[in-house]
Coordinates of C-alpha atoms and ligand atoms in Angstrom, one line a residue:
Chain A
M1 CA 13.2 61.4 -165.0
R2 CA 12.9 63.8 -162.1
K3 CA 11.1 67.1 -162.9
P4 CA 13.4 70.1 -162.1
E5 CA 10.7 72.1 -160.2
K6 CA 10.3 69.2 -157.7
G7 CA 14.0 68.8 -157.0
P8 CA 16.1 70.8 -154.6
S9 CA 17.6 74.1 -155.7
L10 CA 21.2 74.1 -157.0
A11 CA 22.4 75.9 -153.9
D12 CA 20.8 73.2 -151.7
S13 CA 22.3 70.4 -153.8
L14 CA 25.8 71.9 -153.6
T15 CA 25.5 72.4 -149.8
S16 CA 24.3 68.8 -149.2
L17 CA 27.0 67.5 -151.6
A18 CA 29.7 69.3 -149.7
Q19 CA 28.3 68.0 -146.4
A20 CA 28.1 64.5 -147.8
K21 CA 31.6 64.7 -149.2
S22 CA 33.7 65.9 -146.3
S23 CA 33.7 65.5 -142.5
D24 CA 34.9 67.7 -139.7
L25 CA 38.0 65.6 -139.3
R26 CA 40.5 67.0 -141.9
L27 CA 44.2 67.4 -142.3
E28 CA 45.4 70.9 -141.7
D29 CA 48.7 72.7 -141.9
G30 CA 50.9 71.1 -139.3
S31 CA 49.0 67.8 -139.2
E32 CA 51.1 64.8 -138.4
I33 CA 50.6 61.3 -140.0
A34 CA 52.2 58.1 -138.7
V35 CA 52.7 55.4 -141.3
I36 CA 53.4 52.0 -139.6
G37 CA 55.4 49.9 -142.1
G38 CA 57.7 51.1 -144.8
G39 CA 57.0 48.3 -147.3
P40 CA 55.4 49.2 -150.7
A41 CA 52.1 50.2 -149.2
G42 CA 53.6 52.5 -146.6
S43 CA 56.0 54.1 -149.0
F44 CA 53.4 54.5 -151.8
F45 CA 51.0 56.1 -149.2
S46 CA 53.7 58.5 -148.0
Y47 CA 54.8 59.5 -151.5
F48 CA 51.3 60.2 -152.7
V49 CA 50.0 61.9 -149.6
L50 CA 52.9 64.3 -149.6
G51 CA 52.5 64.9 -153.4
Q52 CA 48.8 65.6 -153.1
A53 CA 49.3 67.8 -150.0
E54 CA 51.9 69.8 -151.9
R55 CA 49.5 70.3 -154.9
V56 CA 46.8 71.7 -152.6
G57 CA 49.2 73.8 -150.6
L58 CA 48.9 71.7 -147.4
D59 CA 51.9 71.5 -145.1
I60 CA 51.9 68.1 -143.3
R61 CA 54.5 65.8 -141.7
V62 CA 54.8 62.1 -142.4
D63 CA 56.7 59.7 -140.1
I64 CA 57.3 56.2 -141.4
Y65 CA 58.0 53.6 -138.7
E66 CA 60.1 50.8 -140.2
P67 CA 62.6 48.7 -138.3
R68 CA 63.8 46.7 -141.3
R69 CA 66.9 47.8 -143.2
F70 CA 66.2 46.9 -146.8
D71 CA 69.8 47.3 -147.7
E72 CA 70.7 44.2 -145.7
S73 CA 70.8 40.8 -147.3
G74 CA 68.8 37.8 -145.9
P75 CA 65.5 37.7 -144.0
S76 CA 66.3 40.8 -141.9
G77 CA 66.1 43.1 -144.9
C78 CA 63.5 41.3 -146.9
N79 CA 59.7 41.4 -147.2
H80 CA 59.4 37.9 -148.5
C81 CA 57.9 37.9 -152.0
G82 CA 58.4 36.6 -155.5
G83 CA 59.5 40.0 -156.6
I84 CA 57.5 40.3 -159.8
I85 CA 56.4 43.8 -160.6
S86 CA 53.5 43.3 -163.0
E87 CA 53.4 44.6 -166.5
S88 CA 50.5 46.9 -165.8
L89 CA 52.2 48.3 -162.6
V90 CA 55.4 48.9 -164.5
Q91 CA 53.5 51.0 -167.0
I92 CA 51.3 52.8 -164.5
L93 CA 54.3 53.7 -162.4
A94 CA 56.1 55.0 -165.5
A95 CA 53.1 57.2 -166.2
E96 CA 53.3 58.5 -162.6
G97 CA 56.9 59.4 -163.3
I98 CA 58.2 56.5 -161.2
N99 CA 60.7 54.6 -163.4
I100 CA 62.1 51.5 -161.7
P101 CA 65.9 52.0 -162.3
P102 CA 68.0 49.2 -163.9
S103 CA 70.0 49.0 -160.7
V104 CA 66.8 47.7 -158.9
V105 CA 65.6 45.4 -161.8
Q106 CA 67.4 42.1 -161.4
R107 CA 66.0 41.0 -164.7
G108 CA 63.5 42.3 -167.2
I109 CA 61.0 39.6 -168.1
D110 CA 59.7 39.4 -171.7
S111 CA 58.0 36.0 -171.8
Y112 CA 56.6 33.1 -169.8
M113 CA 57.4 29.4 -170.1
L114 CA 54.4 27.3 -169.2
H115 CA 55.2 23.9 -167.8
T116 CA 52.6 21.2 -167.4
D117 CA 52.7 17.5 -166.7
V118 CA 52.5 16.9 -170.5
G119 CA 54.9 19.4 -171.9
S120 CA 56.0 23.1 -172.0
T121 CA 55.4 26.1 -174.2
R122 CA 56.6 29.7 -174.4
I123 CA 54.3 32.7 -174.3
D124 CA 55.8 36.0 -175.4
T125 CA 54.8 39.5 -174.3
P126 CA 52.4 41.0 -176.8
L127 CA 55.1 43.5 -177.8
V128 CA 58.1 41.3 -177.3
E129 CA 59.4 43.8 -174.8
K130 CA 60.7 43.6 -171.2
R131 CA 57.7 45.0 -169.4
I132 CA 57.8 42.9 -166.2
A133 CA 60.5 43.6 -163.6
A134 CA 62.0 40.8 -161.4
V135 CA 63.3 42.5 -158.2
F136 CA 64.6 41.6 -154.7
R137 CA 62.6 43.2 -151.9
G138 CA 65.7 43.3 -149.7
A139 CA 69.3 43.4 -150.8
G140 CA 69.2 39.7 -151.8
P141 CA 69.4 36.2 -150.3
S142 CA 71.3 35.3 -147.1
G143 CA 75.1 35.3 -147.5
L144 CA 75.2 37.7 -150.4
G145 CA 78.2 40.0 -150.0
E146 CA 78.7 43.3 -151.9
S147 CA 76.2 43.7 -154.7
S148 CA 75.7 46.3 -157.3
W149 CA 71.9 45.8 -157.2
S150 CA 69.5 47.8 -155.0
S151 CA 66.4 46.6 -153.1
F152 CA 63.0 47.5 -154.5
D153 CA 61.6 48.4 -151.0
S154 CA 64.6 50.6 -150.3
Y155 CA 64.1 52.4 -153.6
L156 CA 60.4 53.1 -152.8
L157 CA 61.3 54.2 -149.3
K158 CA 63.8 56.6 -150.7
L159 CA 61.2 58.0 -153.0
A160 CA 58.9 58.7 -150.0
V161 CA 61.9 60.4 -148.2
S162 CA 62.6 62.5 -151.3
K163 CA 59.0 63.9 -151.0
G164 CA 59.7 64.8 -147.4
A165 CA 58.8 61.7 -145.2
Q166 CA 60.9 61.0 -142.1
V167 CA 61.9 57.3 -141.4
L168 CA 62.0 56.2 -137.8
R169 CA 63.8 52.9 -137.4
K170 CA 61.3 51.7 -134.7
L171 CA 58.9 48.8 -134.3
V172 CA 55.5 50.0 -133.2
N173 CA 54.1 47.7 -130.5
G174 CA 51.2 49.7 -129.1
V175 CA 48.4 51.8 -130.5
E176 CA 45.5 53.3 -128.6
F177 CA 43.1 56.3 -128.8
K178 CA 43.7 59.1 -126.3
A179 CA 41.1 61.9 -126.3
G180 CA 40.1 60.7 -129.8
R181 CA 43.6 60.9 -131.2
P182 CA 45.7 57.8 -132.1
H183 CA 48.7 57.3 -129.8
L184 CA 51.7 55.1 -130.8
R185 CA 54.2 53.3 -128.6
S186 CA 57.4 51.4 -129.4
P187 CA 59.4 49.1 -127.1
D188 CA 62.2 51.7 -126.4
G189 CA 59.7 53.9 -124.6
W190 CA 59.1 56.2 -127.5
N191 CA 55.4 57.4 -127.8
K192 CA 53.6 60.0 -129.8
D193 CA 50.1 61.3 -130.7
Y194 CA 49.2 61.7 -134.4
D195 CA 46.3 63.1 -136.4
L196 CA 46.2 60.1 -138.6
V197 CA 47.6 56.6 -138.4
V198 CA 48.1 54.6 -141.5
V199 CA 48.7 50.9 -140.9
A200 CA 50.8 49.3 -143.7
T201 CA 52.3 46.4 -141.7
G202 CA 51.4 43.6 -144.2
V203 CA 50.4 40.2 -142.9
T204 CA 53.8 38.8 -141.8
S205 CA 53.7 40.6 -138.4
N206 CA 50.8 40.2 -136.0
F207 CA 50.4 43.9 -135.7
F208 CA 47.0 43.9 -137.3
Q209 CA 45.6 41.9 -134.4
L210 CA 46.3 44.9 -132.2
I211 CA 44.1 47.0 -134.5
Q212 CA 41.3 44.4 -134.2
S213 CA 41.4 45.0 -130.4
L214 CA 40.7 48.7 -130.9
E215 CA 37.2 47.8 -131.9
I216 CA 36.9 50.1 -134.9
G217 CA 35.1 47.4 -136.8
Y218 CA 38.3 46.0 -138.5
H219 CA 38.5 42.3 -139.1
P220 CA 41.9 41.1 -140.4
P221 CA 42.3 39.3 -143.8
R222 CA 42.4 35.5 -144.0
T223 CA 45.9 34.3 -144.9
V224 CA 47.5 31.1 -145.9
K225 CA 51.1 29.8 -145.7
T226 CA 53.3 29.9 -148.9
F227 CA 56.9 29.0 -149.7
I228 CA 59.8 31.0 -151.2
C229 CA 63.4 30.0 -151.7
E230 CA 66.4 31.2 -153.6
F231 CA 68.9 29.0 -155.6
E232 CA 72.3 30.4 -156.4
L233 CA 73.0 29.4 -160.0
G234 CA 75.3 32.1 -161.3
R235 CA 74.5 34.6 -164.0
E236 CA 75.5 32.5 -167.0
M237 CA 73.5 29.5 -165.8
V238 CA 70.5 31.6 -165.1
Q239 CA 70.7 33.1 -168.6
A240 CA 71.2 29.8 -170.3
H241 CA 68.5 27.8 -168.4
L242 CA 65.9 30.3 -167.5
G243 CA 66.7 33.3 -169.8
T244 CA 64.4 36.3 -169.5
S245 CA 61.3 34.1 -169.0
M246 CA 59.3 33.5 -165.9
H247 CA 58.7 29.8 -165.6
V248 CA 55.2 28.9 -164.5
F249 CA 54.1 25.4 -163.5
L250 CA 50.5 24.0 -163.8
L251 CA 51.2 20.6 -162.3
D252 CA 48.8 18.1 -160.8
I253 CA 49.9 18.5 -157.2
P254 CA 47.0 18.7 -154.7
G255 CA 46.7 22.0 -152.9
L256 CA 49.2 23.8 -155.2
E257 CA 47.5 26.8 -156.9
F258 CA 50.5 28.5 -158.5
A259 CA 54.2 27.8 -158.8
A260 CA 56.9 29.9 -160.5
V261 CA 60.7 30.0 -160.9
I262 CA 61.8 33.6 -161.5
P263 CA 65.3 34.4 -162.9
K264 CA 67.1 37.2 -161.1
G265 CA 70.8 38.2 -161.5
D266 CA 72.8 35.2 -160.1
Y267 CA 69.8 33.6 -158.5
A268 CA 66.5 31.9 -159.3
T269 CA 63.5 32.5 -156.9
L270 CA 61.1 29.6 -156.4
C271 CA 57.6 30.6 -155.3
L272 CA 54.8 28.2 -154.3
L273 CA 51.3 29.5 -153.6
G274 CA 48.4 27.3 -152.5
H275 CA 46.5 25.9 -149.5
D276 CA 49.1 26.0 -146.7
I277 CA 52.2 24.9 -148.4
D278 CA 54.3 22.5 -146.3
N279 CA 57.7 20.7 -146.7
Q280 CA 56.0 17.6 -148.3
M281 CA 54.5 19.7 -151.0
V282 CA 57.8 21.5 -151.7
E283 CA 59.5 18.1 -152.0
A284 CA 56.8 16.8 -154.3
F285 CA 57.2 19.9 -156.5
L286 CA 61.0 19.7 -156.7
A287 CA 60.9 16.0 -157.5
S288 CA 58.8 16.5 -160.6
P289 CA 60.7 16.1 -163.9
E290 CA 59.2 19.4 -165.3
V291 CA 60.8 21.4 -162.4
K292 CA 64.1 19.5 -162.6
G293 CA 64.3 20.2 -166.3
C294 CA 64.6 23.9 -165.6
F295 CA 67.9 23.5 -163.6
P296 CA 71.4 23.1 -165.1
D297 CA 71.7 19.5 -163.8
P298 CA 68.2 17.9 -163.7
E299 CA 69.6 15.1 -161.5
M300 CA 70.8 17.4 -158.8
I301 CA 68.8 20.6 -157.9
P302 CA 71.2 22.7 -155.8
E303 CA 70.5 23.4 -152.1
H304 CA 68.6 26.7 -151.6
V305 CA 70.6 29.5 -150.0
C306 CA 67.6 31.1 -148.3
F307 CA 64.0 30.1 -147.7
C308 CA 60.8 31.1 -145.8
F309 CA 57.1 30.3 -145.4
P310 CA 55.5 33.8 -145.5
R311 CA 51.7 34.2 -145.4
I312 CA 49.6 35.7 -148.1
N313 CA 46.3 37.6 -148.0
V314 CA 43.6 35.4 -149.6
Q315 CA 40.5 37.1 -148.3
S316 CA 40.1 40.8 -147.8
A317 CA 39.9 42.5 -144.4
V318 CA 36.5 43.8 -143.2
Q319 CA 36.3 47.6 -142.7
P320 CA 40.0 48.5 -142.9
F321 CA 39.4 52.1 -141.7
G322 CA 38.0 54.1 -138.8
D323 CA 38.2 57.7 -137.6
R324 CA 41.8 58.8 -138.0
M325 CA 42.9 55.4 -139.0
V326 CA 43.2 53.5 -142.3
L327 CA 44.8 50.1 -143.3
V328 CA 46.4 49.9 -146.7
G329 CA 48.2 47.1 -148.7
D330 CA 48.2 43.5 -147.5
C331 CA 46.7 44.2 -144.1
G332 CA 43.6 45.5 -145.9
V333 CA 42.9 44.3 -149.4
A334 CA 45.2 42.5 -151.9
R335 CA 44.7 40.8 -155.2
L336 CA 44.3 37.1 -155.0
Y337 CA 47.7 35.4 -155.6
K338 CA 48.8 38.2 -158.0
D339 CA 50.2 41.6 -158.2
G340 CA 50.1 42.3 -154.4
I341 CA 52.4 45.3 -154.9
G342 CA 50.0 46.6 -157.6
A343 CA 47.2 46.4 -155.0
A344 CA 49.4 48.1 -152.4
Y345 CA 49.8 51.0 -154.9
R346 CA 46.1 51.2 -155.7
T347 CA 44.9 51.1 -152.1
S348 CA 47.6 53.4 -150.8
K349 CA 47.0 56.0 -153.4
A350 CA 43.2 55.9 -152.8
A351 CA 43.8 56.3 -149.1
A352 CA 46.2 59.2 -149.6
K353 CA 43.8 61.1 -151.9
T354 CA 41.0 60.6 -149.4
A355 CA 43.0 61.9 -146.5
V356 CA 44.1 65.1 -148.4
L357 CA 41.0 65.9 -150.5
H358 CA 38.1 64.6 -148.4
G359 CA 39.0 64.0 -144.7
I360 CA 40.2 61.4 -142.2
A361 CA 36.9 60.3 -140.6
K362 CA 35.5 56.8 -140.9
E363 CA 32.8 58.2 -143.3
D364 CA 35.4 59.8 -145.6
F365 CA 37.3 56.5 -145.9
E366 CA 34.1 54.6 -146.4
Q367 CA 33.0 56.9 -149.2
H368 CA 36.3 57.5 -151.0
Y369 CA 38.7 54.8 -150.0
W370 CA 36.6 51.7 -149.7
P371 CA 35.4 51.7 -153.3
A372 CA 39.0 51.1 -154.5
C373 CA 39.3 48.2 -152.0
H374 CA 35.8 46.8 -152.8
A375 CA 36.6 46.7 -156.6
I376 CA 39.7 44.5 -155.8
A377 CA 37.7 42.3 -153.4
K378 CA 34.9 41.8 -155.9
D379 CA 37.4 40.9 -158.6
N380 CA 39.0 38.4 -156.3
R381 CA 35.7 36.5 -156.1
I382 CA 35.9 36.0 -159.9
G383 CA 39.5 35.1 -159.4
K384 CA 38.6 32.3 -157.0
F385 CA 36.2 30.9 -159.5
I386 CA 38.8 31.0 -162.2
F387 CA 41.4 29.2 -160.0
A388 CA 38.7 26.5 -159.1
F389 CA 38.1 26.0 -162.8
N390 CA 41.8 25.9 -163.5
H391 CA 42.1 23.1 -160.9
L392 CA 39.7 21.0 -162.8
F393 CA 41.9 21.3 -165.9
Q394 CA 45.2 21.0 -164.0
G395 CA 44.1 17.6 -162.8
K396 CA 43.5 16.1 -166.2
R397 CA 46.2 15.3 -168.7
F398 CA 44.0 15.6 -171.7
S399 CA 43.0 19.1 -170.7
Q400 CA 46.6 20.1 -170.0
R401 CA 47.4 18.8 -173.5
A402 CA 44.6 20.9 -175.0
V403 CA 45.8 24.1 -173.3
L404 CA 49.3 23.4 -174.5
R405 CA 48.3 22.6 -178.0
M406 CA 46.2 25.7 -178.4
T407 CA 48.9 28.0 -176.9
S408 CA 51.7 26.6 -179.0
W409 CA 49.5 26.9 -182.2
E410 CA 48.7 30.5 -181.3
Q411 CA 52.4 31.3 -180.6
Q412 CA 53.4 29.9 -183.9
K413 CA 50.9 32.1 -185.8
K414 CA 52.4 35.3 -187.3
E415 CA 49.3 37.3 -186.6
G416 CA 45.7 37.1 -185.5
P417 CA 44.1 36.9 -182.0
R418 CA 45.8 34.7 -179.4
F419 CA 43.0 34.1 -176.9
M420 CA 44.4 31.3 -174.9
S421 CA 47.9 33.0 -174.7
M422 CA 46.3 36.2 -173.6
V423 CA 44.2 34.4 -170.9
L424 CA 47.2 32.6 -169.6
W425 CA 49.4 35.7 -169.8
D426 CA 47.0 37.8 -167.8
L427 CA 46.4 35.0 -165.3
F428 CA 50.1 34.6 -164.6
T429 CA 51.2 38.2 -164.8
G430 CA 48.3 39.8 -163.0
S431 CA 48.2 42.4 -165.8
A432 CA 44.4 42.3 -166.2
A433 CA 41.5 42.1 -163.8
Y434 CA 40.1 38.6 -163.3
R435 CA 36.8 39.9 -164.6
E436 CA 38.5 40.8 -167.9
I437 CA 40.1 37.3 -168.1
L438 CA 36.7 35.6 -167.5
W439 CA 35.1 37.8 -170.3
R440 CA 37.8 36.7 -172.7
T441 CA 37.0 33.1 -172.1
F442 CA 33.3 33.7 -173.1
H443 CA 34.4 34.8 -176.6
P444 CA 33.6 32.2 -179.3
A445 CA 37.2 32.7 -180.7
F446 CA 38.4 31.3 -177.4
W447 CA 36.1 28.4 -176.7
V448 CA 35.5 27.1 -180.2
P449 CA 39.2 26.3 -180.9
F450 CA 39.6 25.2 -177.3
A451 CA 36.7 22.7 -177.6
W452 CA 38.4 21.5 -180.8
N453 CA 41.7 21.1 -179.0
L454 CA 40.1 19.3 -176.2
V455 CA 38.6 16.7 -178.6
A456 CA 42.0 16.5 -180.4
A457 CA 43.8 16.1 -177.1
V458 CA 41.6 13.1 -176.1
F459 CA 42.6 11.3 -179.2
S460 CA 46.3 12.2 -179.0
R461 CA 47.4 10.5 -175.8
G462 CA 50.7 9.4 -177.2
G463 CA 51.7 13.0 -178.0
D464 CA 53.0 13.9 -174.5
K465 CA 56.1 15.6 -175.8
K466 CA 57.7 18.9 -175.0
I467 CA 56.6 21.6 -177.3
G468 CA 58.4 24.9 -178.0
R469 CA 61.0 24.2 -175.2
S470 CA 63.5 26.8 -176.4
L471 CA 64.1 30.0 -174.4
Chain B
M1 CA 73.6 48.6 -171.8
K2 CA 72.6 46.5 -168.7
S3 CA 70.4 43.6 -169.6
S4 CA 68.0 44.5 -166.7
A5 CA 66.8 47.8 -168.1
L6 CA 63.0 47.6 -168.8
G7 CA 61.5 48.1 -172.2
R8 CA 62.8 47.4 -175.7
T9 CA 66.4 48.1 -176.7
Y10 CA 67.0 50.3 -179.7
A11 CA 70.2 50.7 -181.6
D12 CA 71.8 54.0 -182.5
K13 CA 69.5 55.9 -185.0
E14 CA 66.8 53.2 -184.9
C15 CA 63.3 54.6 -185.4
I16 CA 61.0 54.2 -182.4
I17 CA 58.0 56.1 -183.9
R18 CA 57.7 57.6 -187.4
Q19 CA 56.0 60.8 -188.3
G20 CA 52.7 60.2 -190.1
E21 CA 52.1 56.7 -188.7
A22 CA 49.2 55.8 -186.6
G23 CA 49.9 55.0 -182.9
D24 CA 48.1 53.9 -179.8
C25 CA 50.7 54.1 -177.0
M26 CA 53.1 56.4 -175.4
Y27 CA 56.8 55.8 -174.6
V28 CA 59.0 56.4 -171.6
V29 CA 62.8 56.5 -171.9
Q30 CA 64.3 54.1 -169.4
M31 CA 68.0 54.3 -170.4
G32 CA 69.9 56.4 -172.9
K33 CA 68.7 59.3 -175.0
V34 CA 66.3 59.7 -177.9
E35 CA 65.9 62.6 -180.5
V36 CA 62.6 64.0 -181.6
V37 CA 62.7 65.3 -185.2
R38 CA 60.1 66.7 -187.5
E39 CA 60.3 66.3 -191.3
E40 CA 59.2 69.4 -193.2
G41 CA 59.5 69.6 -197.0
G42 CA 62.2 67.0 -197.1
A43 CA 64.3 68.7 -194.4
E44 CA 64.6 67.5 -190.8
V45 CA 64.3 69.8 -187.8
S46 CA 65.5 68.5 -184.4
L47 CA 62.9 69.4 -181.9
A48 CA 64.3 68.0 -178.7
V49 CA 66.6 65.4 -177.1
L50 CA 64.8 63.4 -174.4
D51 CA 66.5 61.7 -171.4
E52 CA 65.8 59.0 -168.9
G53 CA 62.3 59.4 -167.4
D54 CA 61.1 61.6 -170.2
F55 CA 58.1 60.5 -172.3
F56 CA 56.9 61.0 -175.8
G57 CA 54.1 59.9 -178.1
E58 CA 51.5 60.9 -175.5
M59 CA 49.4 62.8 -178.0
A60 CA 48.2 59.4 -179.4
L61 CA 46.5 58.8 -176.0
F62 CA 44.3 61.9 -176.4
E63 CA 43.6 62.2 -180.1
K64 CA 43.3 59.8 -183.0
E65 CA 45.8 61.8 -185.1
V66 CA 48.9 60.3 -186.7
R67 CA 52.3 60.8 -185.0
S68 CA 53.4 64.4 -185.3
A69 CA 57.2 63.7 -185.3
T70 CA 59.7 60.9 -185.7
V71 CA 61.7 59.7 -182.6
R72 CA 65.0 58.0 -183.0
S73 CA 67.5 56.5 -180.6
L74 CA 70.6 58.5 -179.9
G75 CA 73.1 55.8 -179.2
E76 CA 71.7 52.7 -177.6
S77 CA 68.5 53.3 -175.6
C78 CA 65.9 51.3 -173.7
V79 CA 62.3 52.6 -174.1
L80 CA 59.2 51.3 -172.4
T81 CA 55.8 51.2 -174.1
V82 CA 52.7 52.3 -172.2
D83 CA 49.5 51.0 -173.8
R84 CA 46.6 53.4 -174.3
K85 CA 44.2 50.7 -172.9
T86 CA 46.2 50.2 -169.7
L87 CA 46.6 53.9 -169.1
V88 CA 43.1 55.1 -170.1
G89 CA 41.6 52.3 -168.1
R90 CA 43.4 53.4 -164.9
V91 CA 42.8 57.1 -165.6
Q92 CA 39.0 56.3 -165.5
E93 CA 39.4 55.0 -162.0
D94 CA 42.1 57.5 -160.9
P95 CA 42.1 60.7 -162.9
S96 CA 45.1 62.1 -160.9
L97 CA 47.2 59.5 -162.8
A98 CA 47.1 62.0 -165.7
F99 CA 48.6 64.7 -163.6
N100 CA 52.2 63.9 -164.4
I101 CA 51.5 63.9 -168.1
L102 CA 49.5 67.2 -167.8
R103 CA 52.4 68.8 -165.9
T104 CA 54.9 67.8 -168.7
L105 CA 52.5 69.0 -171.4
S106 CA 52.0 72.3 -169.6
S107 CA 55.8 72.8 -169.4
R108 CA 56.1 72.0 -173.1
I109 CA 53.4 74.6 -173.9
R110 CA 55.4 77.1 -171.8
K111 CA 58.5 76.4 -173.8
L112 CA 56.7 76.6 -177.1
N113 CA 55.2 80.0 -176.1
A114 CA 58.7 81.2 -175.4
E115 CA 60.0 79.9 -178.7
L116 CA 57.0 81.6 -180.5
V117 CA 57.8 84.9 -178.9
R118 CA 61.4 84.6 -179.9
A119 CA 60.4 83.7 -183.5
K120 CA 58.0 86.6 -183.7
G121 CA 60.6 88.9 -182.4
R122 CA 63.1 87.7 -185.0
S123 CA 60.5 88.2 -187.9
G124 CA 59.7 91.6 -186.5
T125 CA 55.9 91.1 -186.3
Ligands
LIG1 C1 55.1 33.8 -151.6 C2 54.7 35.2 -152.0 C3 55.0 35.7 -153.3 C4 54.6 36.9 -153.7 N1 54.9 37.3 -154.9 C5 54.6 38.6 -155.3 C6 55.0 39.0 -156.6 O1 55.8 38.4 -157.3 N2 54.5 40.2 -157.0 C7 53.7 41.0 -156.2 O2 53.3 42.1 -156.7 N3 53.3 40.6 -155.0 C8 53.7 39.4 -154.5 N4 53.4 39.0 -153.3 C9 52.5 39.8 -152.5 C10 53.4 41.0 -151.9 O3 54.5 40.5 -151.2 C11 52.5 41.9 -151.0 O4 51.3 42.1 -151.6 C12 53.2 43.2 -150.7 O5 54.4 43.0 -150.1 C13 52.3 44.0 -149.8 O6 53.0 45.2 -149.4 P1 52.7 45.8 -147.9 O7 53.5 47.1 -147.9 O8 51.2 45.9 -147.7 O9 53.3 44.8 -146.9 P2 54.8 44.3 -146.6 O10 55.5 44.2 -147.9 O11 54.6 43.0 -145.8 O12 55.4 45.4 -145.7 C14 55.1 45.6 -144.4 C15 56.2 46.4 -143.7 O13 55.7 46.7 -142.4 C16 56.8 46.6 -141.5 N5 56.1 46.3 -140.2 C17 55.4 45.2 -139.8 N6 55.0 45.4 -138.5 C18 55.5 46.6 -138.1 C19 55.4 47.2 -136.8 N7 54.8 46.7 -135.8 N8 56.1 48.4 -136.7 C20 56.8 49.0 -137.8 N9 56.9 48.3 -139.0 C21 56.2 47.2 -139.1 C22 57.5 45.4 -142.0 O14 58.9 45.4 -141.5 C23 57.4 45.6 -143.5 O15 58.5 46.3 -144.0 C24 53.8 37.7 -152.8 C25 53.5 37.3 -151.5 C26 53.9 36.0 -151.1 C27 53.6 35.6 -149.7

């Protein structure tokens, strides 16, 4: 331990701490911030930066550039996503005072149906409570007329506006530094200087490539192609066949990492994530009996009314910040295959706090924003390992049987720990960090019964029957 | 009640938490209203009626005491549970998350102070 007399004086320490903690580039009264993109990351950033500024008595202006109108149905109003708001995010937002209104929640989800090549089982929320929200990012699929439901992204954007943000319905197509300050341009000739630019453009547009050309050290995230489509089934059919469960599929289809059918109002959303999903993989998936069994008529899956192949962030960006610039949400760091909106919340809030409380120089973001991103990126490495391991199991019928046997046995128990159910629940919902999920699998109460179920599954080949198929 | 409201649905007069019981989560009203009552010597005193967006049971997050009041649904309501583990875990990473809870606690203390002054005035002390 350091001897006090050899260390610096308290005054010296405080001075150096203050110097280390804040730069000369700071937000002041009258500072102007441009947020490019009004998806979850852009809206969360604006909401929190204005809230923090108000608390410390700072008077700033926030302009959100967002050309999309989220109240329109079809692709023009949609930010292409499964629309699951994770259990942990729903709770954290409620603690923040942000309660997702029932008009935005298409369906509250209280359970998961796990479908494998050898059967299905149901996993209930630990408290048998609807703590997962299924939402539409826009106003709904193509062709949807009047609807009483609202879009999630529109709700978040309105929250940011309620804090004082201005929305400019413009696409930004140029950004450069002029005399050290960022300068934005849009195709209609509009241009403006700002004190801070926050890039929240996601990975669907190519805007982040423009940022790379600014040579601030930013390198975009790696992305892969995914697939989403919507089936119009009608409210009664959705309730009868999918209920309030999200249907997750662990099928032996090469390249497929995760597949889910999510019930929403009159529709069911299908989401396929994996290594560059293509039409062939979509067809193979839809042809499998486990998938057909989820639809009202297994012999005829209806035509989808809307579909897209959006990209997803699978490897974090490098250095998503510079002087007077920070990248939040998907164009920076996201969680692997899960809870992208939760990651947008975490990164945006960390960036907002940094800007108000510490400063807007590269060093400020490096010291106070990057740790939040780095924690997600580090956890994703464990996530990759878990998905690789999961692949091994997904490809073998006996291991699928073992997972299913153990889960069904746990779900039938009145009380006691449910290790396999909790591991699967957290893996599918994104409620816990991958690190936590991995730790849980090291517990003897997980692997002893699992080893037993593996042995039992090897000797029960004839037992490929559906287990616990009720909703 | 719309099926899409988050949380658990409680029927009219159904107990959500009971005075004297242990607890490890807080609750946020998503739809409807709930009533907070305290039982003293066999009689019930109504302390507050909470609306959409209001929370209760937050004391269990900070202290290991039993619930200090009973909360019941007033009509049908939907109430979301927030686990201590989820919240405290996030507060470690982002202490400002507790700000909203602190602000509500602070306004409750302000109201209590006002009540105390009124009560003292009435008893003439
Ligand atoms: C198939 C799939 C399923 C998913 N499912 C889920 C899920 O169920 N739950 C979950 O939490 N996450 C899910 N995600 C991830 C989630 O979609 C993202 O993590 C989340 O949308 C990131 O938010 P964002 O604000 O960073 O980006 P986005 O949501 O992409 O928003 C970016 C915004 O920027 C705007 N913009 C772009 N360029 C410009 C420009 N030049 N000028 C002005 N505005 C611009 C766009 O119009 C858009 O509104 C899924 C992703 C995919 C691909």
